[in-house]
mmCIF file of C-alpha atoms in Angstrom:
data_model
loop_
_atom_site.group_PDB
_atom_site.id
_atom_site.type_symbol
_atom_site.label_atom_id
_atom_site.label_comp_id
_atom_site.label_asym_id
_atom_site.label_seq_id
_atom_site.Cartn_x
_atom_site.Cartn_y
_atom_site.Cartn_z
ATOM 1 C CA UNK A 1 0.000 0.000 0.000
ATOM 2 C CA UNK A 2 0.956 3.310 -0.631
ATOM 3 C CA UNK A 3 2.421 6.065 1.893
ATOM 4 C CA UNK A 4 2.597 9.870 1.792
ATOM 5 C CA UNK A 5 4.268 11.865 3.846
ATOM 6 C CA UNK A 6 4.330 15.617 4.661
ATOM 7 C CA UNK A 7 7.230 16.594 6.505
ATOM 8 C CA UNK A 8 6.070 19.769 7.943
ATOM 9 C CA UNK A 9 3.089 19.772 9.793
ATOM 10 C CA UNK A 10 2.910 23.508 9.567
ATOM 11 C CA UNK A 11 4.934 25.978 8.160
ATOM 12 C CA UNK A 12 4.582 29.865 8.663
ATOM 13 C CA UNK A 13 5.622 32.140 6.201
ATOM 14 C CA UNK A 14 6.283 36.150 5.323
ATOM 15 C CA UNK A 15 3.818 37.755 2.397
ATOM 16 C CA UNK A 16 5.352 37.771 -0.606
ATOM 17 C CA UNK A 17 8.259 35.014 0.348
ATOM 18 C CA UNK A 18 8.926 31.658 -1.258
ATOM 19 C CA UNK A 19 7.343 28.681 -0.227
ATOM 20 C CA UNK A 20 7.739 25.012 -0.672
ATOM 21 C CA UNK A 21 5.539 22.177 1.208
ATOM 22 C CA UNK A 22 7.314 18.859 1.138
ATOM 23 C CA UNK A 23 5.972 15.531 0.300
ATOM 24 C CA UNK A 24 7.169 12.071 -0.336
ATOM 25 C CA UNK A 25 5.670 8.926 -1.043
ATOM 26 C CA UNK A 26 6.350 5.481 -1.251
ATOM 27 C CA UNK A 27 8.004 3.832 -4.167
ATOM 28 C CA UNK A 28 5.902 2.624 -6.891
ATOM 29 C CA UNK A 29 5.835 1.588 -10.368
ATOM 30 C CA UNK A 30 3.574 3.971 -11.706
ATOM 31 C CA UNK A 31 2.410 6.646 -9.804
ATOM 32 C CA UNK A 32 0.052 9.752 -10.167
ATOM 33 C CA UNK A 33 0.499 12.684 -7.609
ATOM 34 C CA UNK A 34 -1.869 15.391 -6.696
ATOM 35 C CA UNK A 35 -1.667 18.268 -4.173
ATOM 36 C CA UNK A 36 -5.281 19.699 -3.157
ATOM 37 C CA UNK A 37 -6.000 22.886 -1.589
ATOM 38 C CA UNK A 38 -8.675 22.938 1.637
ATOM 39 C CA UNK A 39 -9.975 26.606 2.965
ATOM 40 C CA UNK A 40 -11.423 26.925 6.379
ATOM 41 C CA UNK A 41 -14.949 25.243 6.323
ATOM 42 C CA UNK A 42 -14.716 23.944 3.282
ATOM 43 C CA UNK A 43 -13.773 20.631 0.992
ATOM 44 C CA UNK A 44 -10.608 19.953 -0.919
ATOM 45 C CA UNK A 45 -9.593 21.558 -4.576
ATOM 46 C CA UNK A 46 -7.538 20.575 -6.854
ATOM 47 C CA UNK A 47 -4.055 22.606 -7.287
ATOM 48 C CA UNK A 48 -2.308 20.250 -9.410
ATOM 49 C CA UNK A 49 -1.593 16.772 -10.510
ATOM 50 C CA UNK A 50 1.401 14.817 -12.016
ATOM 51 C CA UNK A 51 0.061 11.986 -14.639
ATOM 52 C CA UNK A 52 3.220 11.716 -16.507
ATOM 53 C CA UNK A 53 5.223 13.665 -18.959
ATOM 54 C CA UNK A 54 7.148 17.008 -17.635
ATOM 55 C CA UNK A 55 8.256 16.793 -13.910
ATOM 56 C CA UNK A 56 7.321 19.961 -13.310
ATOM 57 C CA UNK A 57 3.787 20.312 -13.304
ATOM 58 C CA UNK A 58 1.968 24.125 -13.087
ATOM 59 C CA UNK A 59 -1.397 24.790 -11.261
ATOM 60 C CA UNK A 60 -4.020 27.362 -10.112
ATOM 61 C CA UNK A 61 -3.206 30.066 -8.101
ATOM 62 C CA UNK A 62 0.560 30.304 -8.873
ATOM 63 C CA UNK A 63 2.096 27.459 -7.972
ATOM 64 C CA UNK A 64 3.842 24.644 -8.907
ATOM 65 C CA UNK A 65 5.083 21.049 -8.100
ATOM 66 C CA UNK A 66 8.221 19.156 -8.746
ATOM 67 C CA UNK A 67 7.964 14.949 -9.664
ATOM 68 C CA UNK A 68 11.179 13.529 -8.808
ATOM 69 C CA UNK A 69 11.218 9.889 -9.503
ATOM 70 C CA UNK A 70 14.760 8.978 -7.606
ATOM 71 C CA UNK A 71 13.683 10.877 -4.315
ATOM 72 C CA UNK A 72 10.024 9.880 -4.177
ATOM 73 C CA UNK A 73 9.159 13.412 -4.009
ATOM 74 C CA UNK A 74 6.126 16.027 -5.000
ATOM 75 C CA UNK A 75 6.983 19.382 -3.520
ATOM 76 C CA UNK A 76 4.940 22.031 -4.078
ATOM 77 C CA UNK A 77 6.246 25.381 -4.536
ATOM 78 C CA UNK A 78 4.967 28.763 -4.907
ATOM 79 C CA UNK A 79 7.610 32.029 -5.843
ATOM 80 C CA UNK A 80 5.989 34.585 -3.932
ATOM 81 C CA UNK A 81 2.754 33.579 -1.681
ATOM 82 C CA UNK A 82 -0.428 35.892 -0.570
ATOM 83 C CA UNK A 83 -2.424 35.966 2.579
ATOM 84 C CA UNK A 84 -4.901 34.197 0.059
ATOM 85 C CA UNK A 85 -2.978 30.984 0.543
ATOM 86 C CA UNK A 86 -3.340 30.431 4.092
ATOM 87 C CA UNK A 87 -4.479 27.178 3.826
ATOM 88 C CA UNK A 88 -4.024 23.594 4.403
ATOM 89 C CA UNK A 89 -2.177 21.722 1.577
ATOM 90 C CA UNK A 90 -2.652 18.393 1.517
ATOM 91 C CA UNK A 91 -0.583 15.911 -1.296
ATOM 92 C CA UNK A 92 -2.453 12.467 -2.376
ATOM 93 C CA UNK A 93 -0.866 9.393 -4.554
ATOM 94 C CA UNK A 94 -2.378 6.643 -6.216
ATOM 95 C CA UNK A 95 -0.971 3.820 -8.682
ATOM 96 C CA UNK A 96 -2.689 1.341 -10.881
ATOM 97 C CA UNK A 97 -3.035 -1.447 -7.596
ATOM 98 C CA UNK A 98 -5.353 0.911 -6.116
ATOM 99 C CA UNK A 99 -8.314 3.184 -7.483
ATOM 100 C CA UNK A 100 -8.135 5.001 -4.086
ATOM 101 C CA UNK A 101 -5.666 7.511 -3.394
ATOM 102 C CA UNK A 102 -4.089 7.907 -0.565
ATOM 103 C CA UNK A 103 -3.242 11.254 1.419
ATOM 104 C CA UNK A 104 -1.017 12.934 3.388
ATOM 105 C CA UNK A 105 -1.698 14.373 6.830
ATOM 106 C CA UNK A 106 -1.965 18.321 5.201
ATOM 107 C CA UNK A 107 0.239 20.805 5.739
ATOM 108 C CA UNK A 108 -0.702 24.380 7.364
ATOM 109 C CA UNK A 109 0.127 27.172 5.481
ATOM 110 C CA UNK A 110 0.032 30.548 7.506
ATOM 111 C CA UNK A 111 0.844 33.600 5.481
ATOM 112 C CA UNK A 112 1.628 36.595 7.856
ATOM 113 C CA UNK A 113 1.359 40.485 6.088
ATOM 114 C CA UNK B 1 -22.907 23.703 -12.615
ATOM 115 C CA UNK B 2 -21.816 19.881 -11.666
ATOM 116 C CA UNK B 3 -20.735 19.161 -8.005
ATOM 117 C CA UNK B 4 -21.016 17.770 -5.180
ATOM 118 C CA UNK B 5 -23.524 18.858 -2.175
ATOM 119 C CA UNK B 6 -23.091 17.888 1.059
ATOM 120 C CA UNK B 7 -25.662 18.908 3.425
ATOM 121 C CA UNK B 8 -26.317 20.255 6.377
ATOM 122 C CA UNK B 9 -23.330 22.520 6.788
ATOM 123 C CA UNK B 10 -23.522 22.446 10.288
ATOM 124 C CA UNK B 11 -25.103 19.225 12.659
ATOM 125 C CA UNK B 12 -25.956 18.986 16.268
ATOM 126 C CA UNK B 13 -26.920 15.747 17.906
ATOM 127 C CA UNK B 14 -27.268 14.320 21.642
ATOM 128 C CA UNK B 15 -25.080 11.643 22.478
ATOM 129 C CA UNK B 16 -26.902 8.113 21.801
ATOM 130 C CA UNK B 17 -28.743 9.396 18.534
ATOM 131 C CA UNK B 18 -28.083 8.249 15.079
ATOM 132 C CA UNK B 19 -27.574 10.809 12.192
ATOM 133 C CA UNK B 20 -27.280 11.124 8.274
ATOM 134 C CA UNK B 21 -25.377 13.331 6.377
ATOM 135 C CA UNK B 22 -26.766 13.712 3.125
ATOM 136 C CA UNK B 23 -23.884 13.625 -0.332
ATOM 137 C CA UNK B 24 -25.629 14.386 -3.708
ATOM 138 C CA UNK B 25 -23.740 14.556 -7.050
ATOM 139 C CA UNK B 26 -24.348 15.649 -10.505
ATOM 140 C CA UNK B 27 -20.702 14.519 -11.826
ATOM 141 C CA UNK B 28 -21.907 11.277 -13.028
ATOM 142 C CA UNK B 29 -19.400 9.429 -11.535
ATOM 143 C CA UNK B 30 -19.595 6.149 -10.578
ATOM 144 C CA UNK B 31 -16.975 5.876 -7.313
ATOM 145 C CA UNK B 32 -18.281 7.625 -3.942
ATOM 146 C CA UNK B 33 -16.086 8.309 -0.732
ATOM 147 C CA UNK B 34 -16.747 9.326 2.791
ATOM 148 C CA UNK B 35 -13.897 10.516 5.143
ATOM 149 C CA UNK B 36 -13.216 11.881 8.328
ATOM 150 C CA UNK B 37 -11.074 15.071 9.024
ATOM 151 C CA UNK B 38 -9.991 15.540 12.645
ATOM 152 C CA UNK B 39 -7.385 18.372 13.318
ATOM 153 C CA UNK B 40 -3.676 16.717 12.636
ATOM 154 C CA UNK B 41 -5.185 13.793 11.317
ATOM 155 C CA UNK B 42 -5.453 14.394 7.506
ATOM 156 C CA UNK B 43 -8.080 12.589 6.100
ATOM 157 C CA UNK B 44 -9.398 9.305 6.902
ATOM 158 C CA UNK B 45 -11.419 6.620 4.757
ATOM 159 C CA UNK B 46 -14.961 5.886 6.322
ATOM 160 C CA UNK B 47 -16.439 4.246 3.544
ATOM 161 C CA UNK B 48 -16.433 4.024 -0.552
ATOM 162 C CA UNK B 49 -18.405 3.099 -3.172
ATOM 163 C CA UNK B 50 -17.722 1.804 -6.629
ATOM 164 C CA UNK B 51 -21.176 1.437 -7.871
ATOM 165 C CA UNK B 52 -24.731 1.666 -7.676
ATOM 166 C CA UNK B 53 -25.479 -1.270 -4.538
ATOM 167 C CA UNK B 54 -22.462 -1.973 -3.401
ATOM 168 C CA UNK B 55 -20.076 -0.607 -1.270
ATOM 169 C CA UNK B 56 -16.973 -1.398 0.746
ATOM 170 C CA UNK B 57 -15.283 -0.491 4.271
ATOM 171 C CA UNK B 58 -12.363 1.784 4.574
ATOM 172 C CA UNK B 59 -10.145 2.388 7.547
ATOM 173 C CA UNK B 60 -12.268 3.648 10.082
ATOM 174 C CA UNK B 61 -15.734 2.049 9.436
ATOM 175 C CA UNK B 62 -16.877 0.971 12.669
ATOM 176 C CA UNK B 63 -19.951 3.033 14.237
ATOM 177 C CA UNK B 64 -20.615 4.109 10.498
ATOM 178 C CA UNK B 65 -23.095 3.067 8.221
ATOM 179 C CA UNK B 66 -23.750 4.068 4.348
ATOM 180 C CA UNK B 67 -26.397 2.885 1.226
ATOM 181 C CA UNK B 68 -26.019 4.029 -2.195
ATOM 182 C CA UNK B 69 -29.285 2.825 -3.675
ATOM 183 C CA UNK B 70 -28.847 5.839 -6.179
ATOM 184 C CA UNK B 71 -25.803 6.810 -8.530
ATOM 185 C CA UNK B 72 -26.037 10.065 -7.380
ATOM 186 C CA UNK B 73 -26.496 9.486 -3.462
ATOM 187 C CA UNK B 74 -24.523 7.918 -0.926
ATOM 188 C CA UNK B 75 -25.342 9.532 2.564
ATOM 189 C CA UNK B 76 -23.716 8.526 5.430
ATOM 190 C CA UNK B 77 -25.077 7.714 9.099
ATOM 191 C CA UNK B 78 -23.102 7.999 12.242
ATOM 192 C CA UNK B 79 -24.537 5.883 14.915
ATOM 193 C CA UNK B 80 -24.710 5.491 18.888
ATOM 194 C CA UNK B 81 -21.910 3.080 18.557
ATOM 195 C CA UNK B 82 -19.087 5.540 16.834
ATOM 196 C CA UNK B 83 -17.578 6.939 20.255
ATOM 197 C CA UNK B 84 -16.135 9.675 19.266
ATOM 198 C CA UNK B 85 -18.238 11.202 16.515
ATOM 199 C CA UNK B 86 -17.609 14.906 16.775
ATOM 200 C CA UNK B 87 -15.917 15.623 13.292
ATOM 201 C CA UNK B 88 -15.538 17.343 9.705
ATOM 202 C CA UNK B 89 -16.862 15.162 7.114
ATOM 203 C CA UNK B 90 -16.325 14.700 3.783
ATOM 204 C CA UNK B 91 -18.037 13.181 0.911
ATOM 205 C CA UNK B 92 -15.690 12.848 -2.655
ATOM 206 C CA UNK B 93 -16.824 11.653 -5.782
ATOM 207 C CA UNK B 94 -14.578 10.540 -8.677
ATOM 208 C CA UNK B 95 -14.221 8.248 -11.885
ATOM 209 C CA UNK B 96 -14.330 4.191 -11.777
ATOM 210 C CA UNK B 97 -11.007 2.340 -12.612
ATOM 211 C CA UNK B 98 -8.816 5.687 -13.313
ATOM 212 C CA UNK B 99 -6.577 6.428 -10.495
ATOM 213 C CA UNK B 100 -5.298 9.428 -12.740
ATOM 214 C CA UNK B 101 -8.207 11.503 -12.068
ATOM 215 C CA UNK B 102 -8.807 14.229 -9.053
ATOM 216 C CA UNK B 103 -11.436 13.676 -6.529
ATOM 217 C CA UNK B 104 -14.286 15.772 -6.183
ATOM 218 C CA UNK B 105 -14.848 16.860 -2.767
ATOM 219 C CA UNK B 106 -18.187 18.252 -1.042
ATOM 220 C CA UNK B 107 -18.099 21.523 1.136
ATOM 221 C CA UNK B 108 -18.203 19.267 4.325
ATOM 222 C CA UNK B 109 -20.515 18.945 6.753
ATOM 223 C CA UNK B 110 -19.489 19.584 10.672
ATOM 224 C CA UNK B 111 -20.830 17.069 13.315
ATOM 225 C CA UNK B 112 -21.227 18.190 16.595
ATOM 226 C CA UNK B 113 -22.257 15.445 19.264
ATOM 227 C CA UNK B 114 -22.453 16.824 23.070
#
């Protein structure tokens, strides 16, 4: 079964600063990676997904996620972040053994002005 | 506009009654989820379905009962037995047989059991 883990629970950040959330998985043959986006109150969106093709994949909102194959790794990135993304960021895997993906425990993004 | 609707936003039960939280969707997709969100926990797989009259247990299924008699319905009920029912939950919709496409997720509905 697959794993994902985000290694930062939380992780505070300056307005307009760089940002990356971290997130690795466990090794599989084929593998399709997604990072969602949940508000307060509400349900998950999708930011971005990895099928195959070009590691670096582009979503809503400005940001951005890296495949590497070799370190089992999705991070998402984002150049310069708003108090609009205070959110938490959650990354999800799933592989042709299993039609369910499964998810990381989020990260919280906190965006201070 | 397709999507899903989860409803009531907001629920409040005494302890030993059952409730159902109501998921409708207009995506015509055949797989249903329901999971649990507690703070620090991430989300957590209640229950799934992968067509119309049949459906299968996920991780944390005990207290927790669902039907999907309907494509577009799968509500969930909490019973007397879940024993610590006070939650976020979320119902997810997606394609059949393609793990390469997103979930869907509802708005959520918040549980409250005092």
């Amino acid at each position: 079964a697959q794993s994902v883990t985000q290694l930062d629970s939380q992780v505070p950040v300056f307005e307009e600063a760089p940002v990356e959330l971290r997130c690795n998985y466990s090794s599989s043959v084929s593998v399709y990676l997604f990072w969602y986006v949940q508000y307060p109150n509400q349900g998950l969106q999708l930011l971005l997904k990895y099928l195959s093709g070009s590691t670096l994949v582009k979503g809503i909102n400005g940001f951005e996620a890296e495949f590497n194959k070799s370190q089992t790794s999705f991070h998402l990135r984002k150049p310069s972040v708003h108090i609009s993304d205070t959110a938490e960021y959650f990354c999800a895997v799933s592989d042709l053994g299993s039609y369910i993906p499964t998810f990381g425990r989020g990260t919280s993004l906190i965006v201070h002005p | 506009d397709g999507g899903i609707t989860q409803s009531p936003k907001y629920l409040f039960r005494k302890e030993g009654q059952n409730v159902t939280l109501s998921c409708e969707q207009n995506l015509n997709h055949d797989a249903m989820y329901w999971y649990r969100q507690d703070p620090g926990q991430g989300l957590r797989l209640i229950y799934y379905s992968q067509i119309v009259n049949d459906f299968q247990k996920g991780d944390i299924a005990e207290g927790y009962s669902v039907s999907r008699e309907k494509k577009e319905s799968f509500p969930l009920t909490v019973t007397s037995a879940q024993k610590n029912p006070t939650a976020f939950y979320l119902c997810a919709s997606g394609q059949q047989g393609t793990p390469n496409s997103p979930l869907h997720f509802g708005n959520g509905t918040r549980l409250t059991v005092t």
